Short mmCIF file of C-alpha atoms in Angstrom, two decimals:
data_model
loop_
_atom_site.label_atom_id
_atom_site.label_comp_id
_atom_site.label_asym_id
_atom_site.label_seq_id
_atom_site.Cartn_x
_atom_site.Cartn_y
_atom_site.Cartn_z
CA MET A 1 -12.04 -4.59 26.47
CA LYS A 2 -13.70 -6.35 23.50
CA ALA A 3 -12.24 -5.57 20.07
CA PRO A 4 -13.88 -6.47 16.73
CA LEU A 5 -12.94 -9.11 14.18
CA GLU A 6 -10.75 -11.33 16.34
CA LEU A 7 -8.39 -8.47 17.30
CA SER A 8 -6.97 -9.63 20.62
CA VAL A 9 -6.29 -6.92 23.23
CA PRO A 10 -4.01 -8.21 26.04
CA PHE A 11 -5.33 -5.75 28.64
CA THR A 12 -8.16 -5.40 31.07
CA ASP A 13 -9.96 -2.07 31.10
CA ASP A 14 -8.03 -0.84 34.15
CA ASN A 15 -4.66 -1.92 32.79
CA PHE A 16 -5.46 -0.33 29.46
CA ARG A 17 -6.11 3.05 31.09
CA ASN A 18 -2.84 2.74 33.00
CA VAL A 19 -0.97 2.07 29.75
CA LEU A 20 -2.51 5.16 28.16
CA GLN A 21 -1.50 7.39 31.08
CA THR A 22 1.99 5.93 31.51
CA PHE A 23 3.01 6.25 27.87
CA HIS A 24 1.00 9.45 27.20
CA LEU A 25 -0.86 7.85 24.29
CA PRO A 26 -3.71 9.70 22.56
CA THR A 27 -7.08 9.43 24.25
CA ALA A 28 -8.50 8.19 20.95
CA THR A 29 -6.47 4.98 21.24
CA GLU A 30 -9.42 2.96 22.52
CA TRP A 31 -11.62 4.21 19.70
CA ALA A 32 -8.90 3.37 17.16
CA ILE A 33 -8.74 -0.22 18.42
CA LEU A 34 -12.52 -0.65 18.35
CA ASP A 35 -12.89 0.98 14.94
CA ASP A 36 -13.55 -1.34 12.02
CA THR A 37 -12.42 0.93 9.18
CA PRO A 38 -8.86 1.57 7.93
CA HIS A 39 -7.53 4.97 8.97
CA PHE A 40 -4.49 7.04 9.96
CA TYR A 41 -5.23 10.08 12.14
CA LYS A 42 -3.20 12.76 13.94
CA HIS A 43 -4.14 13.70 17.52
CA THR A 44 -3.10 16.18 20.18
CA VAL A 45 -1.64 14.74 23.38
CA ASN A 46 -2.65 16.34 26.70
CA ASN A 47 -2.95 19.76 24.98
CA ASP A 48 0.84 19.86 24.74
CA LYS A 49 1.99 21.87 21.73
CA ASN A 50 5.31 20.01 21.73
CA ALA A 51 3.66 16.58 21.57
CA VAL A 52 1.70 14.84 18.86
CA GLY A 53 -0.03 11.49 18.58
CA PHE A 54 -1.11 9.19 15.77
CA THR A 55 -3.54 6.28 15.57
CA MET A 56 -3.59 3.72 12.79
CA ARG A 57 -5.97 0.86 12.04
CA ILE A 58 -5.74 -1.90 9.42
CA PRO A 59 -8.81 -4.15 9.88
CA THR A 60 -9.14 -7.52 8.25
CA ARG A 61 -11.79 -8.04 5.61
CA ARG A 62 -10.62 -11.55 4.82
CA ILE A 63 -8.51 -10.11 1.97
CA THR A 64 -5.22 -10.30 3.84
CA SER A 65 -4.26 -11.74 7.21
CA MET A 66 -3.38 -8.31 8.67
CA ASN A 67 -5.60 -7.09 11.50
CA MET A 68 -3.78 -4.56 13.67
CA ALA A 69 -4.13 -1.32 15.61
CA LEU A 70 -1.36 1.16 16.42
CA SER A 71 -1.18 4.17 18.71
CA VAL A 72 1.92 6.40 18.80
CA SER A 73 2.86 9.46 20.85
CA TYR A 74 5.90 11.69 20.33
CA ASP A 75 7.26 14.36 22.64
CA ALA A 76 9.50 16.67 20.61
CA SER A 77 10.93 18.34 23.72
CA THR A 78 12.39 15.06 25.02
CA ARG A 79 12.62 13.18 21.69
CA ILE A 80 10.76 10.26 23.30
CA THR A 81 8.48 8.04 21.21
CA SER A 82 5.95 5.64 22.78
CA ALA A 83 3.83 3.17 20.85
CA LEU A 84 1.20 0.49 21.41
CA LEU A 85 0.92 -2.11 18.64
CA ILE A 86 -1.50 -5.05 18.86
CA GLY A 87 -2.98 -7.62 16.50
CA LEU A 88 0.08 -8.93 14.63
CA ASN A 89 0.66 -12.65 14.24
CA ASP A 90 4.05 -14.28 14.74
CA GLU A 91 5.13 -13.87 11.12
CA GLN A 92 4.18 -10.19 10.98
CA GLN A 93 5.74 -9.54 14.39
CA GLY A 94 8.97 -11.15 13.19
CA PHE A 95 8.99 -8.91 10.12
CA ILE A 96 8.55 -5.76 12.24
CA ASP A 97 11.24 -6.85 14.72
CA GLU A 98 13.71 -7.50 11.91
CA GLN A 99 13.02 -4.16 10.22
CA VAL A 100 13.27 -2.17 13.46
CA SER A 101 16.58 -3.88 14.27
CA THR A 102 17.90 -3.13 10.79
CA LEU A 103 16.77 0.51 11.00
CA SER A 104 17.84 0.99 14.61
CA ASN A 105 19.26 4.46 13.84
CA SER A 106 15.75 5.57 12.83
CA SER A 107 13.80 3.63 15.45
CA PHE A 108 13.17 6.80 17.50
CA HIS A 109 11.07 8.30 14.69
CA PRO A 110 7.34 8.11 15.55
CA LEU A 111 6.33 7.31 11.97
CA LEU A 112 8.71 4.41 11.43
CA LEU A 113 6.17 1.80 12.56
CA PRO A 114 3.30 3.24 10.47
CA THR A 115 5.56 3.29 7.40
CA LEU A 116 6.73 -0.30 7.91
CA LEU A 117 3.16 -1.49 8.48
CA MET A 118 1.93 0.27 5.34
CA CYS A 119 4.71 -1.29 3.26
CA HIS A 120 4.00 -4.74 4.69
CA TYR A 121 0.28 -4.32 4.00
CA GLU A 122 1.06 -3.32 0.41
CA PHE A 123 3.22 -6.45 0.09
CA ARG A 124 0.26 -8.57 1.22
CA LEU A 125 -2.05 -6.93 -1.31
CA HIS A 126 0.47 -7.57 -4.08
CA ASN A 127 0.53 -11.25 -3.14
CA LYS A 128 -3.26 -11.26 -3.41
CA VAL A 129 -2.98 -9.75 -6.91
CA GLN A 130 -0.70 -12.59 -8.00
CA GLN A 131 -3.05 -15.19 -6.53
CA LEU A 132 -6.15 -13.76 -8.24
CA TYR A 133 -4.33 -13.31 -11.55
CA GLY A 134 -3.28 -16.96 -11.42
CA ASP A 135 -6.91 -17.96 -10.81
CA VAL A 136 -8.10 -15.88 -13.77
CA VAL A 137 -5.49 -17.35 -16.13
CA SER A 138 -6.26 -20.91 -15.02
CA ILE A 139 -10.01 -20.41 -15.51
CA GLU A 140 -9.56 -18.86 -18.95
CA THR A 141 -7.16 -21.68 -19.89
CA LEU A 142 -9.46 -24.46 -18.70
CA THR A 143 -12.39 -22.97 -20.62
CA GLY A 144 -10.32 -22.28 -23.76
CA GLN A 145 -10.87 -18.52 -23.69
CA THR A 146 -7.22 -17.57 -24.16
CA SER A 147 -4.90 -18.13 -27.12
CA MET A 148 -1.87 -18.30 -24.79
CA PRO A 149 -2.77 -20.98 -22.23
CA SER A 150 -0.64 -21.87 -19.23
CA PRO A 151 1.72 -24.76 -20.09
CA GLU A 152 0.87 -26.62 -16.89
CA LEU A 153 -2.85 -26.46 -17.74
CA ASN A 154 -2.61 -27.19 -21.47
CA ASP A 155 -4.09 -30.65 -21.13
CA ALA A 156 -7.29 -31.70 -22.89
CA SER A 157 -8.21 -33.93 -19.93
CA LEU A 158 -8.46 -30.84 -17.70
CA GLU A 159 -10.92 -29.04 -19.97
CA VAL A 160 -14.20 -28.03 -18.34
CA ASP A 161 -17.42 -26.47 -19.58
CA LEU A 162 -18.48 -22.98 -18.58
CA GLY A 163 -21.47 -24.48 -16.79
CA ASP A 164 -19.32 -26.37 -14.26
CA ARG A 165 -20.42 -25.46 -10.71
CA ALA A 166 -16.90 -25.43 -9.27
CA LEU A 167 -15.84 -23.03 -12.02
CA THR A 168 -18.76 -20.74 -11.21
CA ARG A 169 -17.75 -20.64 -7.56
CA ARG A 170 -14.15 -19.77 -8.48
CA VAL A 171 -15.29 -16.88 -10.67
CA LEU A 172 -17.55 -15.57 -7.91
CA GLY A 173 -14.64 -15.84 -5.48
CA ILE A 174 -12.45 -13.68 -7.72
CA ALA A 175 -15.14 -11.01 -7.97
CA GLN A 176 -15.82 -11.06 -4.22
CA VAL A 177 -12.13 -10.47 -3.42
CA ALA A 178 -11.06 -8.14 -6.24
CA ILE A 179 -13.83 -5.57 -5.76
CA PRO A 180 -13.30 -4.87 -2.01
CA ALA A 181 -9.53 -5.11 -2.54
CA GLU A 182 -9.83 -1.99 -4.74
CA SER A 183 -11.21 0.03 -1.82
CA GLU A 184 -8.55 -1.43 0.48
CA THR A 185 -5.81 -0.32 -1.90
CA GLN A 186 -7.34 3.14 -2.22
CA ALA A 187 -7.38 3.41 1.58
CA LEU A 188 -3.72 2.35 1.59
CA ILE A 189 -2.81 5.10 -0.89
CA GLN A 190 -4.69 7.66 1.20
CA GLY A 191 -2.92 6.44 4.34
CA ILE A 192 0.47 6.89 2.67
CA ALA A 193 -0.43 10.49 1.84
CA LEU A 194 -1.46 11.10 5.48
CA ILE A 195 1.82 9.66 6.77
CA ARG A 196 3.68 12.11 4.52
CA GLN A 197 1.71 14.93 6.11
CA GLY A 198 2.67 13.52 9.49
CA LEU A 199 6.35 13.66 8.50
CA GLU A 200 5.93 17.38 7.85
CA VAL A 201 4.32 17.83 11.28
CA ILE A 202 7.20 16.01 12.99
CA ASP A 203 9.74 18.07 11.05
CA ARG A 204 8.12 21.36 12.17
CA LEU A 205 8.07 20.22 15.80
CA ASP A 206 11.76 19.22 15.71
CA ARG A 207 12.84 22.49 14.10
CA ASN A 208 11.11 24.49 16.84
CA GLN A 209 12.97 22.68 19.63
CA PRO A 210 16.37 23.75 21.05
CA ALA A 211 19.31 21.38 20.76
CA LEU A 212 19.44 18.96 23.69
CA SER A 213 23.15 18.11 23.44
CA GLN A 214 26.10 18.04 21.11
CA TYR A 215 24.72 14.87 19.55
CA PRO A 216 23.39 15.70 16.03
CA VAL A 217 19.78 14.65 16.72
CA GLU A 218 18.36 16.99 14.09
CA GLU A 219 20.62 15.57 11.40
CA ILE A 220 19.68 12.00 12.32
CA ALA A 221 15.97 12.92 12.33
CA HIS A 222 16.34 14.51 8.90
CA THR A 223 18.07 11.38 7.58
CA ALA A 224 15.32 9.19 9.04
CA ALA A 225 12.63 11.36 7.44
CA GLU A 226 14.34 11.07 4.04
CA LEU A 227 14.51 7.29 4.42
CA LEU A 228 10.83 7.07 5.35
CA ASN A 229 9.90 9.31 2.41
CA TYR A 230 11.81 6.97 0.12
CA TYR A 231 9.96 3.95 1.52
CA LEU A 232 6.64 5.75 1.13
CA ASP A 233 7.44 6.67 -2.49
CA CYS A 234 8.16 3.03 -3.33
CA CYS A 235 5.09 1.83 -1.45
CA ASP A 236 2.87 4.42 -3.13
CA ALA A 237 4.07 3.42 -6.61
CA ARG A 238 3.50 -0.27 -5.93
CA ALA A 239 0.09 0.45 -4.37
CA ASN A 240 -1.03 2.30 -7.50
CA ILE A 241 0.11 -0.65 -9.61
CA ALA A 242 -1.84 -3.00 -7.32
CA LEU A 243 -4.91 -0.77 -7.67
CA SER A 244 -4.69 -0.97 -11.47
CA ASP A 245 -4.28 -4.74 -11.23
CA PHE A 246 -7.34 -5.12 -8.99
CA GLU A 247 -9.39 -2.98 -11.39
CA PHE A 248 -8.24 -5.18 -14.27
CA LEU A 249 -9.10 -8.33 -12.31
CA SER A 250 -12.55 -6.94 -11.50
CA LYS A 251 -13.20 -6.33 -15.20
CA ARG A 252 -11.94 -9.81 -16.10
CA ALA A 253 -14.21 -11.29 -13.43
CA ASP A 254 -17.14 -9.36 -14.96
CA VAL A 255 -16.26 -10.78 -18.38
CA LEU A 256 -16.15 -14.31 -16.98
CA MET A 257 -19.47 -13.79 -15.21
CA ASN A 258 -21.04 -12.55 -18.45
CA ALA A 259 -19.67 -15.65 -20.18
CA LEU A 260 -21.30 -17.81 -17.52
CA TYR A 261 -24.60 -15.96 -17.91
CA ASN A 262 -24.42 -16.31 -21.69
CA TYR A 263 -23.67 -20.00 -21.36
CA ALA A 264 -26.64 -20.45 -19.02
CA ALA A 265 -28.89 -18.60 -21.48
CA TRP A 266 -27.53 -20.70 -24.36
CA ASP A 267 -28.05 -23.92 -22.41
CA THR A 268 -31.61 -22.88 -21.59
CA ALA A 269 -32.28 -22.08 -25.25
CA VAL A 270 -30.92 -25.47 -26.33
CA ALA A 271 -33.09 -27.27 -23.77
CA THR A 272 -36.13 -25.25 -24.86
CA LYS A 273 -35.46 -26.07 -28.51
CA ARG A 274 -35.06 -29.74 -27.63
CA ASP A 275 -38.41 -29.72 -25.83
CA SER A 276 -40.12 -27.92 -28.70
CA THR A 277 -38.66 -30.45 -31.16
CA SER A 278 -40.05 -33.30 -29.06
CA MET A 279 -43.47 -31.66 -28.94
CA LYS A 280 -43.33 -31.13 -32.69
CA ALA A 281 -42.51 -34.80 -33.24
CA ILE A 282 -45.46 -35.82 -31.06
CA ALA A 283 -47.75 -33.48 -33.01
CA VAL A 284 -46.57 -34.82 -36.38
CA LEU A 285 -46.97 -38.41 -35.17
CA THR A 286 -50.50 -37.63 -33.96
CA MET A 287 -51.29 -35.96 -37.28
CA PHE A 288 -50.01 -39.02 -39.13
CA PHE A 289 -52.30 -41.44 -37.28
CA LEU A 290 -55.34 -39.15 -37.06
CA PRO A 291 -56.75 -39.83 -40.59
CA ALA A 292 -56.39 -43.58 -40.11
CA THR A 293 -58.15 -43.38 -36.76
CA PHE A 294 -60.90 -41.23 -38.22
CA PHE A 295 -61.60 -43.52 -41.18
CA ALA A 296 -61.40 -46.58 -38.97
CA ALA A 297 -64.21 -45.17 -36.87
CA VAL A 298 -66.29 -44.08 -39.86
CA PHE A 299 -65.94 -47.25 -41.95
CA ALA A 300 -65.79 -49.78 -39.14
CA MET A 301 -69.32 -51.04 -39.72
CA PRO A 302 -69.37 -51.41 -43.57
CA VAL A 303 -65.75 -52.62 -43.77
CA LEU A 304 -65.82 -55.21 -40.98
CA ASP A 305 -68.45 -57.90 -40.40
CA PHE A 306 -68.54 -59.16 -36.84
CA SER A 307 -71.53 -61.45 -37.43
CA VAL A 308 -69.61 -64.14 -39.30
CA PRO A 309 -69.09 -67.50 -37.61
CA ALA A 310 -65.98 -68.15 -35.58
CA GLY A 311 -62.89 -68.90 -37.59
CA GLN A 312 -63.89 -66.83 -40.62
CA SER A 313 -62.40 -63.42 -41.55
CA VAL A 314 -64.34 -60.35 -40.43
CA ILE A 315 -62.87 -58.20 -43.23
CA ARG A 316 -65.23 -57.62 -46.11
CA ASP A 317 -64.27 -57.25 -49.76
CA ARG A 318 -64.55 -53.46 -49.60
CA PHE A 319 -61.67 -53.10 -47.07
CA TRP A 320 -59.39 -51.77 -49.85
CA ILE A 321 -61.51 -48.62 -49.89
CA TYR A 322 -60.39 -47.89 -46.30
CA CYS A 323 -56.71 -48.41 -47.17
CA VAL A 324 -56.86 -46.17 -50.24
CA LEU A 325 -58.69 -43.34 -48.51
CA THR A 326 -56.46 -43.51 -45.42
CA ALA A 327 -53.21 -43.43 -47.44
CA SER A 328 -54.47 -40.64 -49.69
CA VAL A 329 -55.71 -38.37 -46.92
CA THR A 330 -52.64 -39.01 -44.73
CA SER A 331 -50.31 -38.16 -47.61
CA LEU A 332 -52.34 -35.06 -48.41
CA VAL A 333 -52.15 -33.84 -44.79
CA LEU A 334 -48.38 -34.39 -44.64
CA ILE A 335 -47.83 -32.67 -48.00
CA ILE A 336 -49.88 -29.66 -46.88
CA TYR A 337 -47.92 -29.47 -43.60
CA TYR A 338 -44.55 -29.76 -45.33
CA SER A 339 -45.49 -27.18 -48.00
CA TYR A 340 -46.60 -24.73 -45.36
CA GLY A 341 -43.29 -25.17 -43.56
CA LEU A 342 -41.30 -24.49 -46.75
CA LEU A 343 -43.33 -21.39 -47.60
CA HIS A 344 -42.94 -20.05 -44.07
CA LYS A 345 -39.17 -20.64 -44.16
CA LYS A 346 -38.79 -18.91 -47.54
CA SER A 347 -40.80 -15.95 -46.30
CA GLU A 348 -38.57 -15.62 -43.22
CA ASP A 349 -35.41 -15.88 -45.34
CA LYS A 350 -36.63 -13.14 -47.69
CA ARG A 351 -37.45 -10.89 -44.76
CA LYS A 352 -34.01 -11.41 -43.19
CA ILE A 353 -32.20 -10.87 -46.50
CA ALA A 354 -34.15 -7.66 -47.10
CA ALA A 355 -33.29 -6.40 -43.62
CA PHE A 356 -29.63 -7.33 -44.15
CA GLN A 357 -29.47 -5.56 -47.51
CA GLU A 358 -31.14 -2.48 -46.06
CA GLY A 359 -28.54 -2.26 -43.31
CA ARG A 360 -25.70 -3.04 -45.69
CA ASN A 361 -26.58 -0.12 -47.97
CA ASP A 362 -25.86 2.27 -45.09
CA ILE A 363 -22.30 0.96 -44.67
CA ARG A 364 -19.49 1.29 -47.18
CA SER A 365 -18.69 -2.02 -48.82
CA PRO A 366 -15.37 -3.65 -47.78
CA PRO A 367 -12.49 -3.95 -50.27
CA ALA A 368 -12.83 -6.70 -52.84
CA SER A 369 -9.69 -8.42 -51.56
CA LEU A 370 -11.39 -9.12 -48.24
CA GLY A 371 -14.09 -11.19 -49.88
CA THR A 372 -17.79 -11.26 -49.09
CA GLN A 373 -20.08 -13.62 -47.25
CA SER A 374 -23.76 -14.17 -47.70
CA ALA A 375 -26.20 -13.74 -44.84
CA GLY A 376 -26.78 -17.48 -44.63
CA GLU A 377 -23.04 -18.21 -44.51
CA LYS A 378 -22.50 -15.57 -41.81
CA ARG A 379 -25.34 -16.98 -39.72
CA GLU A 380 -24.07 -20.54 -40.16
CA SER A 381 -20.50 -19.51 -39.27
CA THR A 382 -21.63 -17.60 -36.19
CA ASP A 383 -23.82 -20.46 -34.95
CA SER A 384 -20.95 -22.89 -35.46
CA GLU A 385 -18.52 -20.69 -33.52
CA LEU A 386 -20.95 -20.24 -30.64
CA PHE A 387 -21.50 -23.99 -30.40
CA CYS A 388 -17.76 -24.60 -30.54
CA TRP A 389 -16.89 -22.11 -27.79
CA ALA A 390 -19.66 -23.40 -25.54
CA LYS A 391 -18.96 -27.12 -25.85
CA ARG A 392 -15.45 -27.59 -27.28
CA PRO A 393 -13.51 -24.39 -26.45
CA ARG A 394 -10.02 -25.90 -26.56
CA GLN A 395 -10.53 -27.70 -29.91
CA CYS A 396 -12.15 -24.58 -31.35
CA ASN A 397 -9.21 -22.44 -30.23
CA ARG A 398 -6.71 -24.84 -31.82
CA LYS A 399 -8.62 -24.95 -35.12
CA ARG A 400 -8.82 -21.18 -35.24
CA GLN A 401 -5.07 -20.88 -34.61
CA ALA A 402 -4.45 -23.39 -37.41
CA GLY A 403 -6.61 -21.34 -39.76
CA GLY A 404 -9.16 -24.11 -40.23
CA ASP A 405 -12.93 -24.02 -40.13
CA VAL A 406 -14.62 -24.22 -36.78
#
């Protein structure tokens, strides 16, 4: 019998069928083991109205180390409970053994094992919440995105940029775990509700059976049901807290991913601006030498005399004309270029100021005590803050806390 996701089944097909018949387990036991989705279902057993069966599956999705399958049958007429539990490791098996020994008075109840497994699974999910939350805090501390950093990480030597590849992988890891963990926790909450319904089914079966002896079985069963309900209440409350935590971690992971995307866009914009500046410098340099090259070609013949004997200067007396014209035209070209740049900049500033004033008229002015800021100052302050958060997040955070300028 081959089970999915490394779930070991210590039976051959023939032995497995013998186990089902001997312990009167539900016929859906094989399906429950092979299923790859979390569930808790109630089944009929051999069409016996005094018997009931349950199957439970907690598959691993690499979120926790739990990967188990459980099949339980209960005969209310004989008060006999049979169960098949596979897939637990040594640590989990030790936990179940300890709990069953501690709750030996309730060990006959068919829903004791499902309740203990649900509580243990919730404990594992809560540990995953603490792990992911620690990862989020450490990432936000290392990138300077929190004003309350972790003391053990408050070291300038540990500071990293948002573009660090290892940091990107850690953020993706948080998102990949937190999002499916939400659905796992929701399945856990639904399973707790189904176990409560199973407790009601067991209670109805026990109440319809005659007393077997003078031993107060009904009273013990009622006490066990109350204890299991108490465990389920605690587990349900903690599971809802874990669900809220996973939702919060998913949102924080989205914020971190957006920060990474923004940093990548900012880095691309800086590189593009650097390339455009280099191209502009090349164009200006070409423009500077172009008049000299042009006049050198035009006046090469009348300015230079290559027919003179060896050892004499080839420059004629009229060479000063070339120098004067070259300097004048070059200066004129540069002045025209610089003037055009100034006019274009002033035109853009006027357009931005007009747009800012138009939007400002639609909003009530702030109180005078808050002060005002011009559009240029706001733009300069915003650009400075963006540069600070992208390249020097920790120093920027400290300056902001001290009330200084970024």
